Amino acid sequence: MPFLLSHGPRRKRSAPPPPSAAPPRTTGPGSPAGSGGESGPSPHRSTFRPDIEGLRAVAVLAVLAFHAQIPGAAGGFVGVDVFFVISGYLITGLLVREAITTGRIRLGDFFSRRARRLLPSAAVVLASVAVAGAWLTVPLLRADLEQDVLAAALSVANWRFVSQQTDYLAAGHDQSPLLHFWSLAVEEQFYLFWAPLLAVIVLVAAHAVRRGRAVRAVVALTTAAVALASFALSLHWTRESVSLAYLGTPSRVWQFAVGALLALLPWHLLRGPRPLRLVCGWAGAAAIVWCVVSYDASTPYPGYAALVPTLGTAAVILAAIPGRGEREAQGAHGVGRLLSGRAPRAVGRLSYNLYLWHWPVLVLAEARLGALGWPAKTALTLAAALPALATMRWVEQPLRRSRTVSELPRRGLAVGISAIILPVVLALVVGTTTLQLMGPATPVDTRGLPPGAAAGPSLLARTDGSPLADGPLVPGPAQARKDFPPDGACQVAPEVTRSPECLFGAVDSPDRVVLLGDSHAGQWFSPLLALASQRGWALQELVKQGCPLPELTVRNSQLGREYRECDTWRDDALDRLRTGPAPRLIVIASLNRYTADRELLSAAWEKTLKPLRATGAPIVYIEDTPVPGTDIPACVSGAPDEAAACAFSRAKAVPADPLARRIAAGAVPGVRSVSVNPVLCPGNGPTCPAVRDRILLYRDDAHLTNVAAIVLTPRLQRLLTESGALPPAGAPAPAPSAAPGADG
């Protein structure tokens, strides 16, 4: 199953944890002259806001509690929304004040400050992960990790994870220690878009009579338009693609824009009564806490749900914006007073480095020690404060305060570029070395595969009964990851509702075999194409990723909602078979784990099998193959000579198949059942092997490699022939009956 790119609890390729790319801790240079005038900068001025520093502490603690899986903090992922609003407020205020005061925005200065503030600490973490990964992770995961380092260093981590997590066929990978860098990428991409856009607006308004008012008005209108467009896109992607909605920069820009509007609109001209401010601030804080406690993996996110923490953060910031004639708006009982305390501010100062360090510590510890409970994760998160403090003290602060570095923008940019180059070089060196150790990642030449056994306990045919000579695994672990059936785009993606024709082999033949089901049916493409081609038949593949063939309505983790496309696709596929020419053979297969309700599953199968029987074609059900539940190629890459170490539990991998039992009992007329599981998981022991006869059987945590499927072709041919569903190769085709019998 694919990893869910959302905010749910830890699972395979499951939702990404929301990170925090904390914004700068100060709002910029000193307060410009005339800042209190009507056309001057918004006098949230350049005055330091201790309450915002404390608000960052709330955000990072929420996210850390979520990642540590502390009970009651299932919605802690909203901390990232808090950071985005803060960043939009501070960055926009800084840029607009500079524009009004000087008449321009010095982009070199801006990016120099951002580079020396954010990138060196990130480089230390990336370099540490690149080196630690070489020691703590198995080779295949190490190669993946070094690619993550490259993407994170180049500020495109969010798009790398979008491309990975939306790929259903890339299921079973473990979580990346750098998954949290997606928000850094989003924030840096926002900077690259927002600062130049404001610079252009300022250039256009430079000669306005009331420059301050003109700049604020144009920027505010532009910000509002961007916010509405981004929010609309966020709603659309939340319905259609949860990974794009959660990780994509366009669907997150509206949260920065909300913060920007706080800095742009003339709140400083208002005299808000203190009781109203008091209520506004506490209501905003309560909204954030409510989200942390109430939201969980089932919350469609970001979507409308993200409005609550976003507007809550805006309310907390707004409550402490000084009004006309005020130097500060903190009341004795306001939430800002609490946030301005020493402890929240201390955590807020550390928030950026703490977030950078805590997730790699958690993931790498689990890679070494196995799954951990929330108390252990909490202890590790607290321990991550040590490298975070060291990085802040000896890397971030010296570079941020250095007169030598800050004197010229090009020096700050040079520091930033160096901070990018260091982890990139390390990742290339470690990654290249790892790939060389693992062997080739090129596709397997299937023409040179040894013949599979048609019967007996061995996977491969051995006429003299002698054991196989030692040799490399086929496919190798790196090859296994990409060892998919060569069926092009015929295993249609979640958003697709109709399969293309997908005819293979003798496409002009009136006789065809139909392969129908989900990706567990798709893994039999190569054997069935071989069997069809031997007989001069065509093969038609009707396969949809993650879509149960029995008529069940399920939730799709990639889309983050009910899988309506699956129901539409299934109805269309069955209708095509019912109304088109009857096939010679229908082969069905499906993961049987979409529900644990046996009665519901049996009824759902019957609803699907009824229209299939009406075609009059023989129907063969291939029992589901073992589901290891763990990343087999990664495991084997760490112990290529001790593949037995990667064996997995038989009880969990091969549960009783209710449909196969009903077929064997004669309760499903017109349907035959075959199984290759006796050779994939032989004997009666407690475990199933990951490798047999030097053939690596699984490409991820649930699917066979294409090599294993090809080697199983002779066995599958024997089973289908013995069942009476498939005539021997070269046998004359029987005359079609006038009408199907009562049993199909």
XYZ file of C-alpha atoms in Angstrom, residues 5-429:
425
model
C 1.026 11.624 2.425
C -0.998 13.249 5.072
C -1.096 13.915 8.764
C -2.180 10.531 10.056
C -0.381 8.268 12.446
C 2.701 6.467 11.244
C 2.056 3.903 8.531
C 3.613 2.720 5.293
C 4.068 5.557 3.045
C 1.554 7.212 5.113
C 1.158 10.765 5.838
C 3.904 12.910 6.067
C 4.702 14.627 9.218
C 4.249 18.394 9.004
C 7.509 20.215 9.609
C 8.313 23.700 10.611
C 10.577 25.916 8.682
C 10.619 28.602 11.277
C 10.700 32.182 10.066
C 13.325 34.708 11.078
C 13.269 35.646 14.707
C 13.422 39.381 14.110
C 11.438 41.500 11.754
C 14.374 43.147 10.125
C 16.367 46.344 10.325
C 15.683 49.214 12.691
C 12.490 51.223 12.649
C 12.409 53.729 9.815
C 11.636 57.361 10.367
C 8.044 58.369 10.083
C 6.796 54.881 10.661
C 3.737 56.024 12.445
C 2.390 58.164 9.625
C -0.658 57.210 7.641
C 1.449 56.407 4.605
C 4.323 54.999 6.612
C 5.028 51.364 7.261
C 2.491 49.371 9.167
C 3.679 50.128 12.678
C 3.639 46.675 13.868
C 6.812 48.530 12.886
C 10.139 46.815 13.256
C 9.582 46.480 16.997
C 10.492 43.007 18.227
C 7.423 40.898 19.062
C 8.249 38.573 21.992
C 4.756 37.076 21.785
C 5.486 35.818 18.262
C 8.667 34.184 19.510
C 6.523 32.438 22.126
C 3.931 31.536 19.490
C 6.651 29.688 17.583
C 7.169 27.608 20.720
C 3.496 26.600 20.668
C 3.813 25.611 17.013
C 6.959 23.529 17.374
C 5.777 21.791 20.558
C 2.549 20.810 18.809
C 4.450 19.292 15.903
C 6.957 17.532 18.163
C 4.166 16.035 20.264
C 2.488 14.812 17.087
C 5.668 13.185 15.804
C 6.338 11.552 19.172
C 2.756 10.206 19.016
C 1.957 11.571 22.462
C -1.678 10.709 23.270
C -4.018 13.652 22.781
C -1.821 15.425 20.213
C -3.021 13.710 17.029
C -3.679 17.111 15.460
C -0.251 18.546 16.241
C 0.460 18.755 12.533
C -1.330 22.146 12.576
C 1.878 23.613 13.977
C 3.118 23.952 10.424
C 0.146 26.222 9.624
C 1.103 28.451 12.541
C 4.635 28.783 11.197
C 3.449 29.662 7.716
C 1.206 32.477 8.990
C 3.991 33.870 11.185
C 6.410 33.760 8.274
C 4.002 35.566 5.940
C 3.453 38.278 8.561
C 7.123 38.889 9.376
C 8.543 38.642 5.868
C 5.896 40.847 4.273
C 6.190 43.438 7.028
C 9.960 43.536 6.590
C 9.767 43.945 2.813
C 6.992 46.550 2.830
C 8.710 48.680 5.466
C 11.869 48.643 3.390
C 9.926 49.527 0.244
C 8.122 52.474 1.847
C 11.233 53.803 3.549
C 13.760 53.466 0.706
C 11.532 53.238 -2.356
C 12.853 49.806 -3.328
C 13.448 46.277 -2.119
C 17.037 45.118 -2.117
C 16.618 41.493 -3.122
C 20.306 40.757 -2.634
C 20.131 41.865 1.000
C 16.910 39.933 1.568
C 18.147 36.634 0.174
C 21.514 37.093 1.881
C 19.784 37.376 5.263
C 17.590 34.356 4.561
C 20.548 32.298 3.346
C 22.756 32.874 6.369
C 19.800 32.490 8.748
C 18.287 29.253 7.422
C 20.751 27.340 5.278
C 23.810 26.735 7.521
C 21.801 24.959 10.226
C 20.000 22.943 7.579
C 23.351 22.025 6.008
C 24.657 20.699 9.331
C 21.593 18.485 9.722
C 21.712 17.270 6.112
C 25.413 16.470 6.325
C 24.892 14.654 9.624
C 22.023 12.615 8.186
C 24.036 11.763 5.063
C 26.876 10.428 7.215
C 24.707 8.788 9.899
C 22.571 7.153 7.229
C 25.642 5.372 5.904
C 26.024 3.704 9.298
C 22.439 3.277 10.516
C 20.504 2.286 7.394
C 20.659 -0.645 4.999
C 22.130 0.039 1.537
C 18.891 0.386 -0.422
C 17.401 2.827 2.072
C 20.746 4.611 2.176
C 20.594 5.204 -1.571
C 17.074 6.603 -1.208
C 18.194 8.757 1.709
C 21.030 10.349 -0.240
C 18.549 11.333 -2.948
C 16.430 12.901 -0.220
C 19.500 14.846 0.933
C 19.972 16.187 -2.586
C 16.330 17.253 -2.850
C 16.359 18.869 0.599
C 19.588 20.762 -0.089
C 18.156 22.097 -3.347
C 14.864 23.111 -1.655
C 12.670 20.788 -3.716
C 12.049 18.141 -1.056
C 8.287 18.687 -1.113
C 8.061 17.873 -4.833
C 10.253 14.795 -4.423
C 7.928 13.476 -1.743
C 4.854 14.357 -3.794
C 6.215 12.351 -6.722
C 7.096 9.405 -4.481
C 4.026 9.225 -2.349
C 1.535 9.564 -5.162
C 3.165 6.619 -6.926
C 1.095 3.682 -5.747
C 3.532 1.221 -7.275
C 6.323 2.610 -5.076
C 4.621 1.168 -2.008
C 6.377 -0.153 1.035
C 9.218 2.307 1.465
C 10.080 3.403 4.990
C 9.748 7.021 6.055
C 12.591 9.348 5.180
C 14.580 11.039 7.979
C 14.251 14.192 5.870
C 10.524 14.068 5.227
C 10.086 17.153 7.410
C 12.191 19.233 5.013
C 9.137 19.614 2.795
C 8.073 22.702 4.727
C 11.505 24.281 4.415
C 11.175 23.772 0.674
C 7.696 25.333 0.678
C 8.901 28.342 2.650
C 11.987 28.896 0.508
C 9.933 28.579 -2.666
C 7.553 31.175 -1.205
C 10.477 33.540 -0.618
C 11.680 33.080 -4.192
C 8.213 33.973 -5.476
C 7.081 36.617 -3.003
C 10.085 38.930 -2.648
C 10.565 39.488 -6.417
C 6.803 40.000 -6.842
C 6.775 42.714 -4.184
C 9.896 44.259 -5.711
C 8.098 44.596 -9.055
C 5.016 46.133 -7.378
C 7.208 48.620 -5.526
C 8.963 49.538 -8.750
C 5.616 50.270 -10.397
C 4.410 52.356 -7.437
C 7.720 54.124 -6.853
C 6.543 57.476 -8.246
C 3.163 57.537 -6.511
C 2.455 60.709 -4.506
C 1.557 58.702 -1.412
C 4.025 55.930 -1.904
C 3.312 54.117 1.367
C -0.427 54.019 0.809
C -0.003 53.014 -2.847
C 2.420 50.213 -2.068
C 0.280 48.826 0.741
C -2.905 49.048 -1.314
C -1.490 47.314 -4.401
C 0.314 44.661 -2.383
C -2.793 44.036 -0.262
C -5.002 43.587 -3.353
C -2.416 41.281 -4.923
C -2.126 39.305 -1.682
C -5.889 38.899 -1.396
C -6.121 37.629 -4.988
C -3.248 35.187 -4.436
C -4.829 33.983 -1.183
C -8.199 33.288 -2.802
C -6.642 31.449 -5.751
C -4.379 29.386 -3.505
C -7.203 28.517 -1.106
C -9.442 27.424 -3.982
C -6.630 25.215 -5.273
C -6.117 23.813 -1.768
C -9.785 22.827 -1.584
C -9.609 21.186 -5.004
C -6.423 19.246 -4.278
C -7.713 18.179 -0.842
C -10.589 16.481 -2.670
C -8.469 15.048 -5.477
C -4.887 14.496 -4.270
C -4.009 14.612 -0.600
C -0.246 14.635 -1.212
C -0.420 17.628 -3.546
C -2.721 19.465 -1.175
C -0.550 18.839 1.860
C 2.936 19.171 0.372
C 2.414 21.378 -2.667
C 3.563 24.996 -2.451
C 0.610 26.475 -4.417
C -1.917 25.020 -1.965
C -0.043 26.486 1.018
C 0.599 30.028 -0.243
C -2.755 31.264 1.101
C -1.537 30.690 4.655
C 1.468 32.936 4.065
C -0.932 35.412 2.472
C -3.115 35.522 5.587
C -0.050 36.542 7.575
C 0.879 39.048 4.883
C -2.542 40.721 5.117
C -1.977 41.166 8.838
C 1.126 43.185 8.003
C -0.491 45.133 5.158
C -3.915 46.266 6.368
C -4.066 49.410 8.548
C -4.776 47.716 11.864
C -2.532 50.335 13.484
C -5.112 53.037 12.734
C -7.771 51.283 14.815
C -8.418 51.765 18.522
C -9.659 48.329 19.448
C -11.096 48.104 22.958
C -8.851 46.009 25.168
C -11.569 43.496 26.130
C -12.084 42.758 22.441
C -8.370 42.232 21.957
C -8.290 40.014 24.998
C -11.060 37.818 23.616
C -9.490 37.800 20.130
C -6.122 36.607 21.406
C -7.412 33.907 23.722
C -9.944 32.694 21.148
C -7.154 32.313 18.603
C -4.982 30.375 21.053
C -7.940 28.186 22.014
C -8.590 27.447 18.324
C -4.999 26.229 17.859
C -5.161 24.020 20.964
C -8.560 22.664 19.907
C -7.105 21.635 16.529
C -4.176 19.873 18.205
C -6.557 17.882 20.399
C -9.432 17.311 17.945
C -7.861 16.810 14.520
C -6.466 13.440 13.478
C -5.694 11.310 10.437
C -9.323 11.304 9.311
C -9.466 15.109 9.037
C -9.409 16.159 5.351
C -6.385 18.414 5.306
C -5.550 21.144 4.533
C -8.913 22.093 2.951
C -11.465 23.934 5.064
C -10.039 22.401 8.245
C -6.843 24.466 7.841
C -8.867 27.673 8.232
C -9.184 27.118 11.988
C -5.472 27.050 12.958
C -4.624 29.632 10.284
C -7.204 32.166 11.444
C -6.480 31.269 15.081
C -2.831 32.208 14.557
C -3.889 35.404 12.805
C -6.115 36.283 15.789
C -3.237 35.819 18.253
C -0.959 38.065 16.168
C -3.678 40.658 15.568
C -4.560 40.908 19.254
C -1.117 42.351 20.054
C -0.733 44.775 17.118
C -0.475 48.291 18.643
C -3.245 50.729 17.757
C -2.987 54.455 17.087
C -0.706 56.081 19.612
C 0.197 52.808 21.364
C 3.711 51.505 21.762
C 2.544 47.994 22.620
C -0.794 46.290 23.045
C 0.000 43.548 25.546
C -2.554 43.562 28.330
C -1.870 42.117 31.731
C -4.259 39.259 31.022
C -3.734 38.820 27.275
C -2.431 35.646 25.679
C 0.538 37.654 24.410
C 1.707 38.174 27.969
C 1.805 34.420 28.498
C 3.595 33.838 25.204
C 6.174 36.493 26.072
C 7.365 34.572 29.126
C 10.943 33.336 29.364
C 10.182 29.662 28.810
C 8.062 30.074 25.642
C 10.589 32.505 24.196
C 13.488 30.157 24.938
C 11.734 27.324 23.119
C 10.777 29.720 20.336
C 14.401 30.734 19.827
C 15.342 27.086 19.536
C 12.323 26.069 17.442
C 13.991 26.089 14.023
C 16.988 23.984 15.031
C 14.881 21.743 17.248
C 12.614 20.954 14.369
C 15.513 20.294 12.031
C 17.034 17.750 14.424
C 14.165 15.925 16.104
C 12.725 14.041 13.115
C 16.033 12.535 11.878
C 16.743 11.441 15.474
C 13.378 9.660 15.671
C 13.546 7.966 12.277
C 17.183 6.874 12.443
C 16.683 5.531 15.964
C 13.768 3.412 14.763
C 15.788 2.254 11.768
C 18.357 0.907 14.206
C 16.183 -0.215 17.119
C 12.852 -1.063 15.520
C 9.446 0.446 16.235
C 9.307 2.529 19.424
C 6.448 3.585 21.675
C 5.523 7.156 22.482
C 7.500 7.339 25.778
C 10.722 6.377 23.973
C 9.943 8.785 21.140
C 9.294 11.562 23.624
C 12.656 10.908 25.281
C 14.414 10.977 21.900
C 12.651 14.222 20.982
C 13.873 15.799 24.217
C 17.377 14.486 23.520
C 17.273 16.194 20.107
C 17.444 19.509 21.977
C 21.171 18.899 22.584
C 22.317 18.977 18.936
C 19.746 21.719 18.322
C 21.305 23.903 21.019
C 24.796 23.184 19.720
C 23.810 24.111 16.165
C 22.119 27.323 17.276
C 25.050 28.389 19.438
C 27.966 27.477 17.209
C 26.528 27.710 13.698
C 23.412 29.850 13.422
C 24.121 32.682 15.847
C 27.764 33.309 14.902
C 26.884 33.536 11.198
C 23.768 35.623 11.766
C 25.614 38.107 13.992
C 28.911 38.186 12.104
C 29.708 41.685 10.850
C 32.086 40.237 8.310
C 29.392 38.072 6.756
C 26.549 40.593 7.021
C 28.592 43.520 5.704
C 28.116 42.556 2.060
C 25.150 40.643 0.618
C 27.398 38.508 -1.554
C 29.096 37.107 1.537
C 25.788 35.954 2.983
C 24.877 34.440 -0.369
C 28.270 32.706 -0.474
C 27.550 31.193 2.939
C 24.182 29.970 1.631
C 25.677 28.471 -1.523
C 28.351 26.716 0.539
C 25.611 25.348 2.783
C 23.960 23.844 -0.288
C 27.134 22.428 -1.833
C 28.349 20.605 1.308
C 25.403 18.190 1.705
C 25.101 17.778 -2.066
C 28.709 16.588 -2.327
C 28.327 14.270 0.660
C 25.118 12.810 -0.741
C 26.704 12.189 -4.135
C 29.750 10.491 -2.612
